[in-house]
Structures are given as structure tokens and as C-alpha cells.
């Protein structure tokens, strides 16, 4: 399959023109570190990450196709940013928000600190779900039965459930089982999949979106060949069926927390990664698993 890499190609073409760089970054493409040449900013034709209409939009659409999502957004500030955007979007879609009540979320206790920062920034309180075997703070095994019991014990049901899977020790949660319970009660399932970007490319996908999660964040840089900071916010087809096209709303949600100067080195790396994922990656992954 031939996969286009519009962001990478734009920078390559820009370099062939050998123009004076009367724009940021201040290094002007001079190689002090060695990687400056390809480091550009939002010049004409380079699109805008937070309001894309050109090469970035095209590249994100290719990523969405590869991951089988309704839409996928790039983050150049890790899952830390993608998670905040995901929570803001879930909040904006929730009944609570629309009826002027506080967003309610039930979260497995081993959340990453970015989740707690999002609670503070978005002004909502999490209710904690404790796992059945908690030998360390890194671990919090939530089973479908455990979730069902926790929900039965709540007088007001939450707008969303949030879990971290794979966790910091590589342990996976039964996302399919949790999704069935959440969806039967009109609750969104959000997953911190920071450690599992590769899961979609296994012979049988174990990626949260394929197992029924409504949204998830993946740190592309953790398990895919992407520069540090590269990540995705994935939005499922189910979310689009429920709330319409969420691409622009998700961009708005992300812009609430992100820098307006995204790294084009990271964007090119995410863009090139698409070609890699469409080519040899599934085979390499399968060999490694064997
Ligand atoms: C489970 C989990 N979620 C989120 C993050 C944040 O990811 P990032 O470093 O891509 O911002 C991390 C980082 O280590 C993590 O381990």
C-alpha cells in the first residue's frame, strides 16, 4: 500500500528551494545540534496543527484510516496533552455539562498524573475505582464484574469511566467487557493507552478503540518509531454516531491546553510513521511477538 507523507514531503520540498529563513525558529536551519534543518514553523503551506486545512489534516486522516478511527489527532506534547483534550471533549459531550452540572468520572486509581492535572484544570472531581489486587500504585485491575458492582453502588451514574491499559507494568484490562457495561448504561469509556499504540497492528488487534473504547490517547513515541512527544488522540466511530463529527471540537479541546508552536520535527515523525505502519511494521511486530 502506498501511503502519502504530506508533512514530510512539504519540508523536503521547502529544503530544495534553499530559501533564506526569515521566520522562526531562531536557529534559521543552521546545524548546531544536527537536526535543525528540518525544524520549521507554520510558514505558508505548512498548515496549522490546531486548525488544520492542508497537509496536517491530510496526514491525520491517513493515521485515522490506519487505526480504523473516526478521527485521529496528532499531539506534539505527548499523551499528557491528548488526555487533557480527551477529557475536555468527553466533558463537552456529557449530559452533565449540557445541563450545567459538574462532569462526573469514575477512574481506576492508578491514573497518570496528567489525569489529576486535568481534574484541576477542568474543575471536576474523580471518583476512584480500586482494583481487586492492588500490590502497587502502578496496578489497579478493574474487571467487568468489579465495574458493575461499583456502578450499582452509585446513586448518580458517572458520565464516563476512565482506565489505564496497558498499565505501567504492561497489564491489560478487559476493555471489551468494560465497554459493554459502560455502553449499556449510557456511559463513555475512555482509555489511557499511552503504552499501547502498537496494539492495533497485532495479528488480532488489542487496541482499545477496536475493543469498544470511545476515545483513547496513545503515546506514539513510547512504542512506535516516533520522536519523543509524538502522540495520538483517537476518537471512535461510535462517538461520531452519538455526537456528530468531532474533529474540530477535539481540536478546540486540545487548543485549550497546548502550545501554539507545535514541533514540526515531531509532526514529520508522526507523518512518516504512517508509511512505516502501513508497510513492514505489522510483520516486524508479529515476529517480535513470536
Ligand atoms: C500511563 C501513562 N499515561 C500517560 C503518560 C503521559 O505520556 P506522555 O509522556 O506521552 O505525555 C505516561 C507517561 O509515561 C504514562 O505512563
Coordinates of C-alpha atoms and ligand atoms in Angstrom, one line a residue:
X1 CA 0.0 0.0 0.0
X2 CA 1.4 3.4 -0.9
X3 CA 1.0 5.8 2.0
X4 CA 1.4 9.5 1.4
X5 CA 3.5 11.6 3.8
X6 CA 2.4 15.2 3.1
X7 CA 4.1 16.8 6.1
X8 CA 7.5 15.2 5.5
X9 CA 7.3 15.9 1.7
X10 CA 6.4 19.6 2.3
X11 CA 9.6 20.1 4.4
X12 CA 11.7 18.1 1.9
X13 CA 10.5 20.4 -1.0
X14 CA 11.0 23.5 1.1
X15 CA 14.6 22.5 1.7
X16 CA 15.3 22.1 -2.0
X17 CA 14.3 25.7 -2.5
X18 CA 17.2 26.8 -0.3
X19 CA 15.4 30.0 0.8
X20 CA 16.6 32.5 3.4
X21 CA 14.7 31.6 6.6
X22 CA 13.1 34.9 7.6
X23 CA 10.9 33.0 10.1
X24 CA 11.2 31.2 13.4
X25 CA 12.8 29.0 14.8
X26 CA 15.7 31.3 15.7
X27 CA 18.4 28.7 14.6
X28 CA 17.4 29.5 11.0
X29 CA 18.1 25.9 10.0
X30 CA 21.8 26.2 10.9
X31 CA 23.0 22.9 12.2
X32 CA 24.4 23.3 15.7
X33 CA 22.7 20.2 17.1
X34 CA 22.3 18.5 13.8
X35 CA 18.6 18.3 13.5
X36 CA 17.7 21.9 12.8
X37 CA 17.4 21.8 9.1
X38 CA 14.0 20.1 9.1
X39 CA 12.7 22.1 12.1
X40 CA 10.4 24.7 10.7
X41 CA 7.3 26.6 11.9
X42 CA 3.9 27.4 10.5
X43 CA 5.0 29.0 7.2
X44 CA 2.8 29.2 4.1
X45 CA 1.7 25.8 3.1
X46 CA 2.8 24.1 6.4
X47 CA -0.8 24.2 7.8
X48 CA -1.8 24.7 11.5
X49 CA -2.0 21.8 13.9
X50 CA -4.8 23.3 15.9
X51 CA -6.9 24.4 12.8
X52 CA -5.7 22.2 10.0
X53 CA -6.9 22.5 6.5
X54 CA -3.9 21.2 4.5
X55 CA -1.0 18.8 4.9
X56 CA -1.6 18.1 8.6
X57 CA -5.3 17.4 8.1
X58 CA -4.4 15.0 5.3
X59 CA -1.8 13.3 7.4
X60 CA -4.1 12.9 10.4
X61 CA -6.8 11.4 8.0
X62 CA -4.2 8.8 6.9
X63 CA -3.5 8.0 10.6
X64 CA -7.2 7.7 11.2
X65 CA -7.6 5.3 8.3
X66 CA -4.6 3.2 9.6
X67 CA -6.0 3.0 13.1
X68 CA -9.6 2.5 11.9
X69 CA -10.9 5.5 13.9
X70 CA -13.5 8.2 13.0
X71 CA -10.7 10.7 13.5
X72 CA -7.2 10.8 14.9
X73 CA -5.5 14.0 16.1
X74 CA -1.8 14.5 16.5
X75 CA -0.2 15.7 19.7
X76 CA 3.3 17.0 19.8
X77 CA 3.1 17.2 23.6
X78 CA 2.6 13.5 24.4
X79 CA -0.4 11.7 25.8
X80 CA -0.2 14.3 28.6
X81 CA -1.9 16.8 26.1
X82 CA -4.0 14.2 24.3
X83 CA -5.5 13.0 27.6
X84 CA -6.5 16.5 28.6
X85 CA -8.1 17.1 25.2
X86 CA -9.9 13.8 25.5
X87 CA -11.3 14.6 29.0
X88 CA -12.4 18.1 27.8
X89 CA -14.2 16.6 24.8
X90 CA -15.9 14.0 26.9
X91 CA -16.9 16.7 29.3
X92 CA -18.4 18.9 26.5
X93 CA -20.4 15.9 25.1
X94 CA -21.8 14.9 28.5
X95 CA -25.3 15.4 29.7
X96 CA -24.0 16.9 33.0
X97 CA -22.2 19.7 31.1
X98 CA -25.2 20.4 28.9
X99 CA -27.4 20.6 32.0
X100 CA -24.9 22.9 33.9
X101 CA -23.8 20.2 36.3
X102 CA -20.3 19.0 37.1
X103 CA -18.8 16.4 34.9
X104 CA -18.6 13.0 36.8
X105 CA -16.0 10.4 36.1
X106 CA -15.2 7.1 37.7
X107 CA -11.4 6.4 37.3
X108 CA -9.2 3.5 38.2
X109 CA -6.9 4.7 40.9
X110 CA -3.6 4.2 39.0
X111 CA -4.2 7.2 36.7
X112 CA -1.2 9.0 35.4
X113 CA -0.6 12.4 37.0
X114 CA -1.8 14.2 33.8
X115 CA -5.3 12.9 34.6
X116 CA -5.1 14.6 38.0
X117 CA -3.9 17.8 36.4
X118 CA -6.9 17.6 34.0
X119 CA -9.2 17.3 37.0
X120 CA -7.8 20.5 38.4
X121 CA -7.7 22.4 35.1
X122 CA -11.2 21.4 34.1
X123 CA -12.6 21.6 37.6
X124 CA -14.1 18.2 38.1
X125 CA -13.7 15.6 40.8
X126 CA -12.9 11.9 40.1
X127 CA -14.5 9.1 42.0
X128 CA -11.9 6.3 42.4
X129 CA -12.3 2.7 41.4
X130 CA -10.0 0.4 43.3
X131 CA -8.7 -2.8 41.8
X132 CA -9.2 -6.2 43.1
X133 CA -5.5 -6.9 43.6
X134 CA -3.5 -3.7 44.3
X135 CA 0.0 -4.7 45.1
X136 CA 1.4 -1.3 44.0
X137 CA 0.1 2.1 42.9
X138 CA 1.1 1.2 39.4
X139 CA -1.5 -1.6 39.3
X140 CA -5.3 -1.4 39.5
X141 CA -7.0 -4.4 37.9
X142 CA -10.6 -3.5 37.1
X143 CA -12.8 -6.4 36.0
X144 CA -16.2 -6.0 34.3
X145 CA -17.8 -7.5 37.5
X146 CA -15.9 -5.0 39.7
X147 CA -17.1 -2.2 37.5
X148 CA -20.7 -3.4 37.5
X149 CA -20.6 -3.6 41.3
X150 CA -19.1 -0.1 41.6
X151 CA -21.8 1.4 39.3
X152 CA -24.6 -0.4 41.2
X153 CA -23.3 1.2 44.4
X154 CA -23.5 4.8 43.0
X155 CA -26.7 6.8 43.3
X156 CA -25.8 9.1 40.3
X157 CA -24.1 7.3 37.5
X158 CA -21.0 8.9 36.1
X159 CA -20.7 10.4 32.6
X160 CA -17.5 8.4 31.9
X161 CA -15.3 5.6 33.1
X162 CA -11.5 6.0 32.8
X163 CA -8.9 3.3 32.9
X164 CA -5.2 3.0 32.1
X165 CA -4.5 0.0 29.9
X166 CA -1.9 -1.3 29.4
X167 CA -0.7 -0.2 32.8
X168 CA 2.8 0.8 33.8
X169 CA 3.6 -3.0 34.3
X170 CA 2.2 -4.0 30.9
X171 CA -1.0 -5.5 32.4
X172 CA -4.1 -5.2 30.2
X173 CA -7.7 -4.6 31.2
X174 CA -10.7 -6.3 29.7
X175 CA -11.7 -3.3 27.6
X176 CA -14.3 -5.2 25.7
X177 CA -16.0 -6.3 28.9
X178 CA -15.9 -2.8 30.4
X179 CA -17.2 -1.2 27.2
X180 CA -20.2 -3.5 27.2
X181 CA -21.1 -2.4 30.7
X182 CA -20.5 1.3 30.1
X183 CA -22.4 1.4 26.9
X184 CA -25.4 -0.5 28.3
X185 CA -25.7 2.3 30.9
X186 CA -25.0 5.3 28.6
X187 CA -21.5 5.9 30.0
X188 CA -18.4 6.7 27.9
X189 CA -15.3 4.5 28.2
X190 CA -12.1 6.5 28.0
X191 CA -8.7 4.7 28.0
X192 CA -5.2 5.9 28.7
X193 CA -3.5 3.7 26.1
X194 CA -0.2 5.6 26.4
X195 CA 1.8 2.3 26.4
X196 CA -0.3 0.6 23.7
X197 CA -0.1 2.5 20.4
X198 CA 1.2 -0.7 18.7
X199 CA -1.7 -2.8 19.8
X200 CA -3.8 -2.1 16.6
X201 CA -1.1 -3.8 14.5
X202 CA -1.1 -7.2 16.1
X203 CA -2.4 -10.0 14.0
X204 CA -5.6 -9.7 16.1
X205 CA -6.0 -6.1 17.3
X206 CA -6.0 -5.4 21.0
X207 CA -6.2 -1.7 20.6
X208 CA -8.8 -0.1 22.9
X209 CA -10.7 1.5 20.1
X210 CA -11.1 -1.9 18.4
X211 CA -12.3 -3.4 21.6
X212 CA -15.0 -0.8 22.2
X213 CA -13.4 2.2 23.9
X214 CA -15.0 5.6 22.9
X215 CA -11.7 7.5 22.9
X216 CA -8.1 6.9 23.9
X217 CA -4.8 8.5 23.9
X218 CA -1.6 6.7 22.6
X219 CA 1.9 7.9 23.1
X220 CA 3.2 7.1 19.6
X221 CA 6.7 7.8 20.9
X222 CA 6.6 5.1 23.6
X223 CA 6.1 2.0 21.3
X224 CA 6.3 3.3 17.7
X225 CA 9.3 4.8 15.9
X226 CA 8.2 8.4 16.6
X227 CA 10.2 11.2 18.2
X228 CA 9.7 11.9 21.9
X229 CA 6.4 13.9 22.4
X230 CA 4.5 12.4 19.4
X231 CA 1.1 11.1 20.4
X232 CA -2.4 10.5 19.2
X233 CA -5.9 11.2 20.4
X234 CA -8.2 8.6 18.8
X235 CA -12.0 9.1 18.5
X236 CA -14.2 6.1 17.7
X237 CA -16.9 5.8 15.1
X238 CA -19.4 5.3 18.0
X239 CA -18.6 8.8 19.3
X240 CA -19.3 10.2 15.9
X241 CA -22.6 8.3 15.7
X242 CA -23.6 9.7 19.1
X243 CA -22.3 13.3 18.8
X244 CA -21.6 14.0 15.1
X245 CA -18.2 14.9 13.6
X246 CA -15.9 15.7 16.5
X247 CA -12.7 16.6 14.7
X248 CA -13.0 20.4 15.0
X249 CA -14.4 20.2 18.6
X250 CA -11.5 17.9 19.5
X251 CA -9.1 20.5 18.0
X252 CA -10.7 23.2 20.1
X253 CA -10.4 21.0 23.2
X254 CA -6.8 20.4 22.5
X255 CA -6.0 24.1 21.9
X256 CA -7.2 24.8 25.5
X257 CA -4.0 23.2 26.8
X258 CA -1.5 23.1 24.0
X259 CA 1.3 25.3 22.8
X260 CA 0.6 27.3 19.6
X261 CA 4.1 26.3 18.4
X262 CA 4.0 22.6 17.7
X263 CA 7.2 20.8 16.8
X264 CA 7.4 20.1 13.1
X265 CA 10.1 17.6 13.7
X266 CA 7.6 15.6 15.8
X267 CA 4.9 16.2 13.2
X268 CA 7.1 14.9 10.4
X269 CA 7.9 11.9 12.5
X270 CA 4.2 11.1 13.1
X271 CA 3.6 11.6 9.4
X272 CA 6.5 9.2 8.3
X273 CA 5.4 6.7 10.9
X274 CA 2.1 6.3 8.9
X275 CA 4.1 4.9 6.0
X276 CA 6.0 2.6 8.3
X277 CA 2.8 1.3 9.9
X278 CA 1.3 0.6 6.5
X279 CA 4.4 -1.3 5.4
X280 CA 6.6 -3.6 7.4
X281 CA 5.5 -2.8 11.0
X282 CA 2.8 -5.5 11.4
X283 CA 5.2 -8.2 10.2
X284 CA 8.1 -7.0 12.5
X285 CA 5.7 -6.8 15.4
X286 CA 4.4 -10.3 14.8
X287 CA 8.0 -11.6 14.6
X288 CA 8.8 -10.0 17.9
X289 CA 5.7 -11.4 19.5
X290 CA 6.7 -14.9 18.3
Ligands
LIG1 C1 0.1 5.5 31.7 C2 0.7 6.8 31.2 N1 -0.2 7.7 30.7 C3 0.2 8.9 30.2 C4 1.6 9.2 30.2 C5 2.0 10.5 29.6 O1 2.5 10.3 28.3 P1 3.5 11.3 27.5 O2 4.8 11.1 28.1 O3 3.4 10.8 26.1 O4 3.0 12.6 27.7 C6 2.5 8.3 30.6 C7 3.9 8.6 30.6 O5 4.8 7.9 31.0 C8 2.1 7.1 31.2 O6 2.9 6.1 31.6

